[in-house]
PDB file of C-alpha atoms in Angstrom:
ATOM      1  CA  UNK C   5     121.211 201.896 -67.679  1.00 68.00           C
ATOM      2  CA  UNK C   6     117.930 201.985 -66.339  1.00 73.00           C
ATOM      3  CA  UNK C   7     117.565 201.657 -62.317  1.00 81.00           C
ATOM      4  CA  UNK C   8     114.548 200.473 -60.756  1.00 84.00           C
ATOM      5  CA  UNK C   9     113.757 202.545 -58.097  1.00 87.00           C
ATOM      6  CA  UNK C  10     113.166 205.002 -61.003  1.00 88.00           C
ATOM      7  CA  UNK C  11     110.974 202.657 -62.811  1.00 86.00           C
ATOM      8  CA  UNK C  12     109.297 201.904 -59.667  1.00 87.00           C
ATOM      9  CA  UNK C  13     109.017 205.678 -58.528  1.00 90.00           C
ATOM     10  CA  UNK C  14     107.608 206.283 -62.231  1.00 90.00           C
ATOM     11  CA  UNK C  15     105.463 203.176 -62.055  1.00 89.00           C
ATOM     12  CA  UNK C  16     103.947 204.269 -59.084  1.00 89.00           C
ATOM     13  CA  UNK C  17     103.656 208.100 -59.437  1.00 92.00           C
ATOM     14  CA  UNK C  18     101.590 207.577 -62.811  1.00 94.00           C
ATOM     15  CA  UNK C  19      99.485 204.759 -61.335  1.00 92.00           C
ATOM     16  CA  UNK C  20      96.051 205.517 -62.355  1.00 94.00           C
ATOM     17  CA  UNK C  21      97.350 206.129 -66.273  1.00 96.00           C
ATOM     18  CA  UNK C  22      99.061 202.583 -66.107  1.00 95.00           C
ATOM     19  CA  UNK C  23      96.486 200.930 -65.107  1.00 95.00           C
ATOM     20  CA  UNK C  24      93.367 202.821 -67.135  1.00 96.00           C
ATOM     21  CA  UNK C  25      95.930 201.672 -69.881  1.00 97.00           C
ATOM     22  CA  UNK C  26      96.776 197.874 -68.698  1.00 96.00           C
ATOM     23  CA  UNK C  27      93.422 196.790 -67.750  1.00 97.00           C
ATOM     24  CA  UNK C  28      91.226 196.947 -70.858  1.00 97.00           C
ATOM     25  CA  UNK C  29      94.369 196.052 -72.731  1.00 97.00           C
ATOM     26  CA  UNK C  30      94.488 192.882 -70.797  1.00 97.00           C
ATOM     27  CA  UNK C  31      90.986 192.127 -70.579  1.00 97.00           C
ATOM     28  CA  UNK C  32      90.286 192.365 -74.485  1.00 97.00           C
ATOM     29  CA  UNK C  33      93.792 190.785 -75.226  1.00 97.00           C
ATOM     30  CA  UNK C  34      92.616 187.857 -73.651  1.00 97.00           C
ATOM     31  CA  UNK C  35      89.214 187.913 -74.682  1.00 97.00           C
ATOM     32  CA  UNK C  36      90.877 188.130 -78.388  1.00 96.00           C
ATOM     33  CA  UNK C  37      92.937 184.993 -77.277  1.00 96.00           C
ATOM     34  CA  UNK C  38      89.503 182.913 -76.409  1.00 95.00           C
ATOM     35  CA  UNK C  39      87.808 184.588 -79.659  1.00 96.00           C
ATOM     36  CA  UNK C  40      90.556 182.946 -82.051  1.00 95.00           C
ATOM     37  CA  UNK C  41      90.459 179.794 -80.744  1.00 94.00           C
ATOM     38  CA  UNK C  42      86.807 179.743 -80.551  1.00 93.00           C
ATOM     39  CA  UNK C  43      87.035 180.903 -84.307  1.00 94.00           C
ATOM     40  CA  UNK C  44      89.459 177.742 -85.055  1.00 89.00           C
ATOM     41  CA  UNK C  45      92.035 180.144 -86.131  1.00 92.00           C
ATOM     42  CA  UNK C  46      95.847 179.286 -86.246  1.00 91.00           C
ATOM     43  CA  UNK C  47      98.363 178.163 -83.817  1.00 91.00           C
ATOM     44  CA  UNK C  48     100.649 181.353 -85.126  1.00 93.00           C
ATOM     45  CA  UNK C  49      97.843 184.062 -84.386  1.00 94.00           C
ATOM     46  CA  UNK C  50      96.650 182.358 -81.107  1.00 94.00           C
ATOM     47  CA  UNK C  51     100.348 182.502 -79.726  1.00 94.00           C
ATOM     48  CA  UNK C  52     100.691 186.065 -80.865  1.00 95.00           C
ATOM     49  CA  UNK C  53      97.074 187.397 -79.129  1.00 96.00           C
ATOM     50  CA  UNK C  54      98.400 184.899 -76.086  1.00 96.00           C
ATOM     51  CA  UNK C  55     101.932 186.222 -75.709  1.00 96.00           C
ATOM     52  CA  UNK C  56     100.578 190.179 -76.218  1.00 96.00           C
ATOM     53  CA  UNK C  57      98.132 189.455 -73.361  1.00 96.00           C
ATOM     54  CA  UNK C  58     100.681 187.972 -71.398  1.00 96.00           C
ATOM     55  CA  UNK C  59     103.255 191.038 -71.694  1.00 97.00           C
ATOM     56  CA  UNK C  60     100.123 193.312 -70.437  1.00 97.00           C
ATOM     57  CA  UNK C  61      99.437 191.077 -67.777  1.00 97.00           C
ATOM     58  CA  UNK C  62     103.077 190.747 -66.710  1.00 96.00           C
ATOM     59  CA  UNK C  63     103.627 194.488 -66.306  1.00 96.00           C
ATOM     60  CA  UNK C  64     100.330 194.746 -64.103  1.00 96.00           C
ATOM     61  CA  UNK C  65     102.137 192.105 -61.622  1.00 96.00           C
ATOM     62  CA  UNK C  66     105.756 193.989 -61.827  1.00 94.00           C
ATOM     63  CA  UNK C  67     103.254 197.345 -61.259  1.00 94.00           C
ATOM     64  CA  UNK C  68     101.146 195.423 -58.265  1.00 95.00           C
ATOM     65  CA  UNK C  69     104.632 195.013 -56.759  1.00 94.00           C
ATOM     66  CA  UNK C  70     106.027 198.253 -56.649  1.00 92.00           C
ATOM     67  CA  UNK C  71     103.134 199.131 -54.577  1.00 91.00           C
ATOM     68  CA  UNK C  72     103.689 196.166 -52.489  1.00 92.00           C
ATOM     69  CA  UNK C  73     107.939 196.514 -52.247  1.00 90.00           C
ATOM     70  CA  UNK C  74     106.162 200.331 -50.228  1.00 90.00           C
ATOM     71  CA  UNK C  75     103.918 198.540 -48.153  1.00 89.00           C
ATOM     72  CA  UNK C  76     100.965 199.864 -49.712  1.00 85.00           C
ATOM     73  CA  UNK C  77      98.713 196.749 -49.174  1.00 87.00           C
ATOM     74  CA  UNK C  78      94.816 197.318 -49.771  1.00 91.00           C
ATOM     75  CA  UNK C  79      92.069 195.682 -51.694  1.00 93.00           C
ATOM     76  CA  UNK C  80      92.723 197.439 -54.929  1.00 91.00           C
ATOM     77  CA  UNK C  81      96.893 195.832 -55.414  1.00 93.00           C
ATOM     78  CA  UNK C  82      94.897 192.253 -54.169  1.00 94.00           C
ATOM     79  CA  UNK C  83      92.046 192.751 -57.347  1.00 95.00           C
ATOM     80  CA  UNK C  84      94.986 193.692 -60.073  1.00 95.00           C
ATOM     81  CA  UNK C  85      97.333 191.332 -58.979  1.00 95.00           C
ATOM     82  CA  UNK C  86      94.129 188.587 -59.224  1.00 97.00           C
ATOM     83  CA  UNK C  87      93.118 189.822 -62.820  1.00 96.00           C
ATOM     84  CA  UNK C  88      96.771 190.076 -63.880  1.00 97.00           C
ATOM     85  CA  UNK C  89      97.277 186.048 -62.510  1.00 97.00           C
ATOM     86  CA  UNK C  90      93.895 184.821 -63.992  1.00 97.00           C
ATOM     87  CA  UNK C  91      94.976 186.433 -67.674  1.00 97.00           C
ATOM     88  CA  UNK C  92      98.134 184.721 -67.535  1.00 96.00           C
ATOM     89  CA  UNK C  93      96.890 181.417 -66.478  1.00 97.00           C
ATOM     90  CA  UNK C  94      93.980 182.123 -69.231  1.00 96.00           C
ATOM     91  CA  UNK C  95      96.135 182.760 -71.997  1.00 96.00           C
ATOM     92  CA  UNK C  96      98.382 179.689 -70.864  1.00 95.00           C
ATOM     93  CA  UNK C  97      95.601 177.314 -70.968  1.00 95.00           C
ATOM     94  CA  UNK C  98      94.613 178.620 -74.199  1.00 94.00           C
ATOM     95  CA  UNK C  99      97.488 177.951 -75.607  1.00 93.00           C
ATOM     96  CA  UNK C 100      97.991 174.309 -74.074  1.00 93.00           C
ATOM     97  CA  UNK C 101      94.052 173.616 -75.369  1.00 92.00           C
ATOM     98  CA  UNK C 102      95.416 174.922 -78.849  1.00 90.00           C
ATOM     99  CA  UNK C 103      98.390 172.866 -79.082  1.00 87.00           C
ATOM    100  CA  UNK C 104      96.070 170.030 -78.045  1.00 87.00           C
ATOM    101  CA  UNK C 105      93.852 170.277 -80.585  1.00 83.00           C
ATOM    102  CA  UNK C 106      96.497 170.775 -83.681  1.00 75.00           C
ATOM    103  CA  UNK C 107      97.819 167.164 -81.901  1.00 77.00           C
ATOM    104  CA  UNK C 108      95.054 165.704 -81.548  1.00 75.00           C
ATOM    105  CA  UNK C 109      93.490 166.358 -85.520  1.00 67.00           C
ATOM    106  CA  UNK C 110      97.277 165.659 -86.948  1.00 65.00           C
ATOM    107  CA  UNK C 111      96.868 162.427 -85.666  1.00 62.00           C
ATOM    108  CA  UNK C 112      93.568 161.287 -86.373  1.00 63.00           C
ATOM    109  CA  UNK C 113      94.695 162.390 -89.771  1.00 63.00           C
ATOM    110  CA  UNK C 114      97.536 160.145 -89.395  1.00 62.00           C
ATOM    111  CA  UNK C 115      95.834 157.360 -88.755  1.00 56.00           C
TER     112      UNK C 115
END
């Protein structure tokens, strides 16, 4: 069973490698997210781009707050924990705006 004070210990002892990993993953999964629906592409492979930005953006918060379970509280935790928040809310309004527009052509067909 995994415990978390080694996950934590881990998260934090290997920060810099978790997050030269998590930030350009999150920042050009969500980018891919606006891209597809930009492109018109399907509901199926805007979910899938959303939801893979969303895991990567999700571990950055769990990572922000192993440093801040420590006390470690500077500017850096504050600018990963924003980016981490404004890719999730991104990739959730992305996907409302998608489902939205599928609705809103299926029933002008409709009528």
């Amino acid at each position: 069973m995994l415990n978390f004070n080694t996950l934590a210990e881990f998260s934090r002892t290997h920060c810099i490698s978790i997050c030269a990993f998590l930030v350009p993953a999150i920042l050009l999964a969500t980018l891919l997210t606006i891209i597809l629906i930009g492109l018109g592409r399907p509901t199926t492979q805007v979910c899938q781009a959303a939801g893979m930005a969303s895991i990567f953006a999700f571990v950055m918060v769990l990572h922000v707050y192993t440093w801040f379970i420590v006390g470690v509280v500077m500017a850096p935790t504050y600018i990963l924990l924003c980016l981490a928040i404004t890719c999730l809310l991104t990739n959730l309004v992305a996907i409302l705006y998608q489902r939205h527009q599928v609705n809103s052509l299926s029933f002008s067909n409709n009528a």
